[in-house]
Amino acid sequence: MSNYDFDHSLTPSELREINLSLATLFASEDYREHDEAISKLIADRDNLICAYLKTLSPDDANAFAQQEMEVNRTLTALTKDLVNALRTEAVTLNRNRAALKKYR
């Protein structure tokens, strides 16, 4: 089981499924290789949350949004790490490509 839990007491079941998928990907050792899947799940998550908020009363929507803000902080930190890792890999690749061109 993963160490990541993106659920809270107000999380609807459809969102729990997406959160579980995200948690599984982030918990894997090679999560950096799943950047496209993570990106798609986060977009799906956003769409689901936006639609769900429209079905709630203003008070319930506010309560849900307050709990989601904490989850979003966690996801932001995780995706920032992912972006930084991908950026580092891209820089290394470009440097290697430039070095290879020198020797041709």
Short mmCIF file of N, CA, C and O in Angstrom, two decimals:
data_model
loop_
_atom_site.label_atom_id
_atom_site.label_comp_id
_atom_site.label_asym_id
_atom_site.label_seq_id
_atom_site.Cartn_x
_atom_site.Cartn_y
_atom_site.Cartn_z
N MET A 1 0.84 -1.18 0.00
CA MET A 1 0.00 0.00 0.00
C MET A 1 0.89 1.24 0.00
O MET A 1 2.00 1.23 0.50
N SER A 2 0.40 2.31 -0.52
CA SER A 2 1.19 3.53 -0.64
C SER A 2 1.18 4.33 0.65
O SER A 2 0.34 4.16 1.51
N ASN A 3 2.15 5.23 0.74
CA ASN A 3 2.22 6.15 1.88
C ASN A 3 1.43 7.42 1.61
O ASN A 3 1.38 8.29 2.46
N TYR A 4 0.89 7.54 0.45
CA TYR A 4 0.17 8.75 0.05
C TYR A 4 -1.32 8.53 0.22
O TYR A 4 -1.86 7.54 -0.24
N ASP A 5 -1.96 9.50 0.86
CA ASP A 5 -3.41 9.43 1.04
C ASP A 5 -3.98 10.80 0.68
O ASP A 5 -3.73 11.78 1.37
N PHE A 6 -4.69 10.87 -0.42
CA PHE A 6 -5.24 12.12 -0.90
C PHE A 6 -6.73 12.25 -0.58
O PHE A 6 -7.39 13.14 -1.08
N ASP A 7 -7.23 11.36 0.27
CA ASP A 7 -8.64 11.40 0.66
C ASP A 7 -8.82 12.14 1.97
O ASP A 7 -7.89 12.27 2.77
N HIS A 8 -10.04 12.61 2.18
CA HIS A 8 -10.44 13.22 3.45
C HIS A 8 -11.87 12.78 3.72
O HIS A 8 -12.46 12.04 2.92
N SER A 9 -12.43 13.25 4.80
CA SER A 9 -13.76 12.77 5.21
C SER A 9 -14.86 13.11 4.21
O SER A 9 -15.90 12.44 4.19
N LEU A 10 -14.66 14.10 3.35
CA LEU A 10 -15.70 14.50 2.40
C LEU A 10 -15.43 14.03 0.97
O LEU A 10 -16.14 14.43 0.04
N THR A 11 -14.43 13.21 0.78
CA THR A 11 -14.06 12.74 -0.56
C THR A 11 -15.13 11.80 -1.12
O THR A 11 -15.42 10.77 -0.51
N PRO A 12 -15.70 12.13 -2.29
CA PRO A 12 -16.69 11.22 -2.91
C PRO A 12 -15.98 9.98 -3.49
O PRO A 12 -14.78 10.00 -3.76
N SER A 13 -16.73 8.92 -3.69
CA SER A 13 -16.15 7.65 -4.11
C SER A 13 -15.43 7.75 -5.46
O SER A 13 -14.38 7.13 -5.65
N GLU A 14 -15.97 8.51 -6.40
CA GLU A 14 -15.33 8.64 -7.71
C GLU A 14 -13.95 9.27 -7.57
O GLU A 14 -12.99 8.89 -8.25
N LEU A 15 -13.84 10.25 -6.67
CA LEU A 15 -12.57 10.91 -6.44
C LEU A 15 -11.61 9.99 -5.70
O LEU A 15 -10.40 10.02 -5.95
N ARG A 16 -12.13 9.15 -4.84
CA ARG A 16 -11.28 8.18 -4.12
C ARG A 16 -10.56 7.26 -5.11
O ARG A 16 -9.40 6.91 -4.91
N GLU A 17 -11.25 6.88 -6.17
CA GLU A 17 -10.63 6.00 -7.18
C GLU A 17 -9.46 6.70 -7.86
O GLU A 17 -8.39 6.10 -8.05
N ILE A 18 -9.64 7.95 -8.23
CA ILE A 18 -8.56 8.72 -8.87
C ILE A 18 -7.42 8.91 -7.87
O ILE A 18 -6.25 8.75 -8.22
N ASN A 19 -7.77 9.24 -6.63
CA ASN A 19 -6.75 9.45 -5.62
C ASN A 19 -5.93 8.20 -5.37
O ASN A 19 -4.70 8.27 -5.19
N LEU A 20 -6.58 7.05 -5.37
CA LEU A 20 -5.87 5.79 -5.18
C LEU A 20 -4.91 5.55 -6.34
O LEU A 20 -3.76 5.12 -6.13
N SER A 21 -5.35 5.82 -7.55
CA SER A 21 -4.47 5.66 -8.72
C SER A 21 -3.26 6.59 -8.62
O SER A 21 -2.13 6.19 -8.89
N LEU A 22 -3.50 7.84 -8.23
CA LEU A 22 -2.39 8.78 -8.05
C LEU A 22 -1.43 8.31 -6.97
O LEU A 22 -0.21 8.35 -7.14
N ALA A 23 -1.98 7.88 -5.84
CA ALA A 23 -1.14 7.42 -4.73
C ALA A 23 -0.29 6.23 -5.15
O ALA A 23 0.90 6.15 -4.81
N THR A 24 -0.87 5.33 -5.92
CA THR A 24 -0.13 4.16 -6.39
C THR A 24 1.02 4.58 -7.30
O THR A 24 2.14 4.07 -7.17
N LEU A 25 0.77 5.52 -8.20
CA LEU A 25 1.83 5.99 -9.10
C LEU A 25 2.93 6.71 -8.34
O LEU A 25 4.12 6.47 -8.57
N PHE A 26 2.56 7.60 -7.43
CA PHE A 26 3.57 8.34 -6.67
C PHE A 26 4.38 7.41 -5.76
O PHE A 26 5.54 7.70 -5.47
N ALA A 27 3.78 6.33 -5.29
CA ALA A 27 4.48 5.41 -4.40
C ALA A 27 5.46 4.50 -5.13
O ALA A 27 6.35 3.93 -4.51
N SER A 28 5.30 4.39 -6.44
CA SER A 28 6.19 3.51 -7.19
C SER A 28 7.59 4.12 -7.29
O SER A 28 7.75 5.34 -7.34
N GLU A 29 8.59 3.28 -7.30
CA GLU A 29 9.98 3.75 -7.36
C GLU A 29 10.25 4.52 -8.66
O GLU A 29 11.06 5.42 -8.69
N ASP A 30 9.58 4.14 -9.72
CA ASP A 30 9.80 4.77 -11.02
C ASP A 30 8.69 5.75 -11.38
O ASP A 30 8.32 5.90 -12.53
N TYR A 31 8.17 6.46 -10.37
CA TYR A 31 7.04 7.36 -10.61
C TYR A 31 7.37 8.43 -11.65
O TYR A 31 6.48 8.92 -12.33
N ARG A 32 8.64 8.78 -11.81
CA ARG A 32 9.01 9.80 -12.80
C ARG A 32 8.71 9.35 -14.23
O ARG A 32 8.53 10.16 -15.11
N GLU A 33 8.65 8.05 -14.42
CA GLU A 33 8.35 7.53 -15.75
C GLU A 33 6.85 7.57 -16.05
O GLU A 33 6.43 7.27 -17.16
N HIS A 34 6.05 7.92 -15.06
CA HIS A 34 4.60 7.95 -15.22
C HIS A 34 4.06 9.38 -15.28
O HIS A 34 2.90 9.63 -14.94
N ASP A 35 4.89 10.31 -15.74
CA ASP A 35 4.49 11.72 -15.72
C ASP A 35 3.23 11.99 -16.53
O ASP A 35 2.38 12.78 -16.13
N GLU A 36 3.07 11.32 -17.67
CA GLU A 36 1.88 11.53 -18.49
C GLU A 36 0.62 10.99 -17.80
O GLU A 36 -0.43 11.63 -17.81
N ALA A 37 0.74 9.83 -17.18
CA ALA A 37 -0.40 9.25 -16.47
C ALA A 37 -0.77 10.10 -15.27
O ALA A 37 -1.96 10.34 -15.00
N ILE A 38 0.23 10.60 -14.56
CA ILE A 38 -0.02 11.47 -13.41
C ILE A 38 -0.71 12.75 -13.86
O ILE A 38 -1.69 13.19 -13.26
N SER A 39 -0.22 13.32 -14.94
CA SER A 39 -0.81 14.55 -15.47
C SER A 39 -2.27 14.33 -15.85
O SER A 39 -3.14 15.17 -15.55
N LYS A 40 -2.57 13.21 -16.50
CA LYS A 40 -3.95 12.92 -16.90
C LYS A 40 -4.84 12.72 -15.68
O LYS A 40 -5.95 13.24 -15.63
N LEU A 41 -4.35 12.01 -14.69
CA LEU A 41 -5.15 11.79 -13.48
C LEU A 41 -5.42 13.10 -12.74
O LEU A 41 -6.52 13.31 -12.22
N ILE A 42 -4.43 13.97 -12.70
CA ILE A 42 -4.64 15.26 -12.04
C ILE A 42 -5.66 16.10 -12.80
O ILE A 42 -6.52 16.75 -12.20
N ALA A 43 -5.62 16.05 -14.12
CA ALA A 43 -6.63 16.77 -14.92
C ALA A 43 -8.01 16.16 -14.70
O ALA A 43 -9.00 16.89 -14.53
N ASP A 44 -8.09 14.83 -14.68
CA ASP A 44 -9.37 14.16 -14.41
C ASP A 44 -9.89 14.53 -13.02
O ASP A 44 -11.08 14.77 -12.83
N ARG A 45 -8.98 14.59 -12.08
CA ARG A 45 -9.31 14.95 -10.69
C ARG A 45 -9.89 16.36 -10.64
O ARG A 45 -10.91 16.61 -10.01
N ASP A 46 -9.24 17.28 -11.32
CA ASP A 46 -9.71 18.66 -11.35
C ASP A 46 -11.10 18.76 -11.96
O ASP A 46 -11.98 19.44 -11.42
N ASN A 47 -11.30 18.09 -13.08
CA ASN A 47 -12.62 18.10 -13.74
C ASN A 47 -13.71 17.54 -12.82
O ASN A 47 -14.81 18.09 -12.73
N LEU A 48 -13.39 16.44 -12.15
CA LEU A 48 -14.35 15.81 -11.25
C LEU A 48 -14.68 16.74 -10.07
O LEU A 48 -15.85 16.91 -9.71
N ILE A 49 -13.66 17.35 -9.51
CA ILE A 49 -13.87 18.26 -8.37
C ILE A 49 -14.72 19.46 -8.79
O ILE A 49 -15.65 19.85 -8.07
N CYS A 50 -14.41 20.05 -9.93
CA CYS A 50 -15.20 21.20 -10.40
C CYS A 50 -16.67 20.82 -10.59
O CYS A 50 -17.57 21.57 -10.19
N ALA A 51 -16.92 19.67 -11.19
CA ALA A 51 -18.29 19.21 -11.39
C ALA A 51 -18.96 18.90 -10.06
O ALA A 51 -20.14 19.24 -9.84
N TYR A 52 -18.24 18.29 -9.16
CA TYR A 52 -18.79 17.93 -7.85
C TYR A 52 -19.16 19.17 -7.04
O TYR A 52 -20.21 19.21 -6.40
N LEU A 53 -18.31 20.17 -7.08
CA LEU A 53 -18.58 21.40 -6.33
C LEU A 53 -19.89 22.05 -6.75
O LEU A 53 -20.60 22.64 -5.93
N LYS A 54 -20.23 21.94 -8.03
CA LYS A 54 -21.46 22.53 -8.54
C LYS A 54 -22.70 21.84 -7.98
O LYS A 54 -23.79 22.42 -7.99
N THR A 55 -22.56 20.61 -7.50
CA THR A 55 -23.70 19.87 -6.97
C THR A 55 -23.93 20.14 -5.48
O THR A 55 -24.94 19.70 -4.94
N LEU A 56 -23.00 20.83 -4.84
CA LEU A 56 -23.07 21.03 -3.39
C LEU A 56 -23.68 22.38 -3.03
O LEU A 56 -23.62 23.33 -3.82
N SER A 57 -24.23 22.44 -1.86
CA SER A 57 -24.70 23.72 -1.33
C SER A 57 -23.47 24.59 -1.05
O SER A 57 -22.35 24.06 -0.93
N PRO A 58 -23.64 25.89 -0.95
CA PRO A 58 -22.48 26.75 -0.68
C PRO A 58 -21.70 26.37 0.58
O PRO A 58 -20.46 26.35 0.56
N ASP A 59 -22.39 26.01 1.64
CA ASP A 59 -21.69 25.62 2.87
C ASP A 59 -20.92 24.31 2.69
O ASP A 59 -19.78 24.18 3.14
N ASP A 60 -21.56 23.33 2.04
CA ASP A 60 -20.90 22.05 1.80
C ASP A 60 -19.72 22.22 0.83
O ASP A 60 -18.67 21.60 1.00
N ALA A 61 -19.90 23.06 -0.18
CA ALA A 61 -18.83 23.32 -1.13
C ALA A 61 -17.64 23.96 -0.43
O ALA A 61 -16.48 23.60 -0.69
N ASN A 62 -17.91 24.88 0.46
CA ASN A 62 -16.84 25.53 1.21
C ASN A 62 -16.09 24.53 2.09
O ASN A 62 -14.85 24.52 2.13
N ALA A 63 -16.83 23.67 2.78
CA ALA A 63 -16.21 22.65 3.65
C ALA A 63 -15.36 21.69 2.82
O ALA A 63 -14.22 21.35 3.20
N PHE A 64 -15.89 21.27 1.69
CA PHE A 64 -15.15 20.36 0.80
C PHE A 64 -13.89 21.05 0.28
O PHE A 64 -12.80 20.47 0.30
N ALA A 65 -14.02 22.28 -0.16
CA ALA A 65 -12.88 23.02 -0.72
C ALA A 65 -11.79 23.23 0.33
O ALA A 65 -10.60 23.13 0.01
N GLN A 66 -12.18 23.47 1.56
CA GLN A 66 -11.19 23.66 2.62
C GLN A 66 -10.36 22.38 2.81
O GLN A 66 -9.13 22.45 2.96
N GLN A 67 -11.00 21.24 2.77
CA GLN A 67 -10.27 19.98 2.93
C GLN A 67 -9.43 19.67 1.70
O GLN A 67 -8.34 19.12 1.80
N GLU A 68 -9.94 20.02 0.53
CA GLU A 68 -9.20 19.78 -0.70
C GLU A 68 -7.95 20.65 -0.80
O GLU A 68 -6.97 20.27 -1.45
N MET A 69 -7.96 21.81 -0.18
CA MET A 69 -6.79 22.69 -0.24
C MET A 69 -5.56 22.00 0.34
O MET A 69 -4.45 22.13 -0.21
N GLU A 70 -5.73 21.26 1.40
CA GLU A 70 -4.60 20.54 2.00
C GLU A 70 -4.09 19.45 1.05
O GLU A 70 -2.89 19.28 0.88
N VAL A 71 -5.01 18.74 0.42
CA VAL A 71 -4.62 17.71 -0.55
C VAL A 71 -3.89 18.36 -1.72
O VAL A 71 -2.86 17.86 -2.19
N ASN A 72 -4.40 19.50 -2.18
CA ASN A 72 -3.75 20.18 -3.30
C ASN A 72 -2.35 20.66 -2.96
O ASN A 72 -1.47 20.65 -3.81
N ARG A 73 -2.12 21.07 -1.72
CA ARG A 73 -0.76 21.45 -1.30
C ARG A 73 0.18 20.26 -1.43
O ARG A 73 1.31 20.39 -1.90
N THR A 74 -0.28 19.11 -1.00
CA THR A 74 0.53 17.89 -1.09
C THR A 74 0.80 17.55 -2.55
O THR A 74 1.94 17.26 -2.93
N LEU A 75 -0.23 17.58 -3.38
CA LEU A 75 -0.06 17.27 -4.81
C LEU A 75 0.86 18.29 -5.49
O LEU A 75 1.68 17.92 -6.33
N THR A 76 0.75 19.54 -5.12
CA THR A 76 1.62 20.57 -5.69
C THR A 76 3.08 20.29 -5.36
O THR A 76 3.95 20.38 -6.23
N ALA A 77 3.34 19.93 -4.12
CA ALA A 77 4.72 19.61 -3.73
C ALA A 77 5.24 18.40 -4.48
O ALA A 77 6.38 18.40 -4.97
N LEU A 78 4.42 17.37 -4.61
CA LEU A 78 4.85 16.16 -5.32
C LEU A 78 5.09 16.43 -6.80
O LEU A 78 6.06 15.95 -7.38
N THR A 79 4.20 17.20 -7.41
CA THR A 79 4.37 17.46 -8.84
C THR A 79 5.52 18.43 -9.09
O THR A 79 6.19 18.34 -10.12
N LYS A 80 5.79 19.32 -8.14
CA LYS A 80 6.94 20.21 -8.27
C LYS A 80 8.23 19.39 -8.27
O LYS A 80 9.14 19.64 -9.07
N ASP A 81 8.30 18.39 -7.40
CA ASP A 81 9.45 17.49 -7.38
C ASP A 81 9.58 16.74 -8.71
O ASP A 81 10.67 16.56 -9.23
N LEU A 82 8.44 16.31 -9.23
CA LEU A 82 8.44 15.60 -10.51
C LEU A 82 8.93 16.50 -11.63
O LEU A 82 9.76 16.10 -12.44
N VAL A 83 8.44 17.73 -11.69
CA VAL A 83 8.86 18.67 -12.72
C VAL A 83 10.36 18.96 -12.61
O VAL A 83 11.08 18.98 -13.62
N ASN A 84 10.84 19.14 -11.39
CA ASN A 84 12.27 19.40 -11.20
C ASN A 84 13.11 18.21 -11.66
O ASN A 84 14.16 18.39 -12.29
N ALA A 85 12.66 17.01 -11.35
CA ALA A 85 13.39 15.82 -11.79
C ALA A 85 13.40 15.70 -13.31
O ALA A 85 14.43 15.39 -13.91
N LEU A 86 12.27 15.97 -13.93
CA LEU A 86 12.20 15.91 -15.40
C LEU A 86 13.06 17.00 -16.03
O LEU A 86 13.71 16.77 -17.06
N ARG A 87 13.08 18.17 -15.42
CA ARG A 87 13.91 19.27 -15.93
C ARG A 87 15.40 18.88 -15.86
O ARG A 87 16.15 19.09 -16.80
N THR A 88 15.80 18.28 -14.75
CA THR A 88 17.18 17.83 -14.60
C THR A 88 17.53 16.79 -15.65
O THR A 88 18.61 16.84 -16.25
N GLU A 89 16.63 15.86 -15.89
CA GLU A 89 16.86 14.84 -16.91
C GLU A 89 16.98 15.47 -18.30
O GLU A 89 17.82 15.07 -19.09
N ALA A 90 16.17 16.48 -18.59
CA ALA A 90 16.22 17.15 -19.89
C ALA A 90 17.54 17.89 -20.07
O ALA A 90 18.14 17.85 -21.14
N VAL A 91 18.00 18.56 -19.03
CA VAL A 91 19.28 19.27 -19.10
C VAL A 91 20.41 18.29 -19.33
O VAL A 91 21.28 18.53 -20.18
N THR A 92 20.41 17.19 -18.62
CA THR A 92 21.44 16.17 -18.80
C THR A 92 21.41 15.61 -20.22
O THR A 92 22.46 15.44 -20.84
N LEU A 93 20.23 15.35 -20.73
CA LEU A 93 20.10 14.85 -22.09
C LEU A 93 20.65 15.85 -23.11
O LEU A 93 21.39 15.47 -24.03
N ASN A 94 20.31 17.12 -22.94
CA ASN A 94 20.81 18.14 -23.86
C ASN A 94 22.33 18.27 -23.79
O ASN A 94 22.99 18.44 -24.81
N ARG A 95 22.90 18.19 -22.60
CA ARG A 95 24.35 18.25 -22.46
C ARG A 95 25.01 17.04 -23.13
O ARG A 95 26.03 17.18 -23.80
N ASN A 96 24.44 15.89 -22.94
CA ASN A 96 24.98 14.68 -23.56
C ASN A 96 24.88 14.77 -25.08
O ASN A 96 25.80 14.35 -25.80
N ARG A 97 23.78 15.31 -25.57
CA ARG A 97 23.59 15.47 -27.01
C ARG A 97 24.63 16.44 -27.58
O ARG A 97 25.22 16.19 -28.62
N ALA A 98 24.89 17.54 -26.88
CA ALA A 98 25.88 18.51 -27.32
C ALA A 98 27.27 17.89 -27.31
O ALA A 98 28.06 18.13 -28.24
N ALA A 99 27.58 17.11 -26.30
CA ALA A 99 28.89 16.47 -26.23
C ALA A 99 29.05 15.47 -27.36
O ALA A 99 30.12 15.35 -27.97
N LEU A 100 27.99 14.76 -27.67
CA LEU A 100 28.02 13.79 -28.76
C LEU A 100 28.27 14.47 -30.10
O LEU A 100 29.06 13.99 -30.93
N LYS A 101 27.65 15.63 -30.32
CA LYS A 101 27.84 16.37 -31.57
C LYS A 101 29.30 16.83 -31.72
O LYS A 101 29.83 16.90 -32.82
N LYS A 102 29.96 17.15 -30.62
CA LYS A 102 31.36 17.57 -30.66
C LYS A 102 32.25 16.47 -31.21
O LYS A 102 33.23 16.75 -31.90
N TYR A 103 31.93 15.25 -30.85
CA TYR A 103 32.78 14.12 -31.23
C TYR A 103 32.44 13.53 -32.59
O TYR A 103 33.10 12.62 -33.03
N ARG A 104 31.45 14.03 -33.23
CA ARG A 104 31.09 13.50 -34.56
C ARG A 104 31.93 14.09 -35.62
O ARG A 104 32.52 15.02 -35.70
#
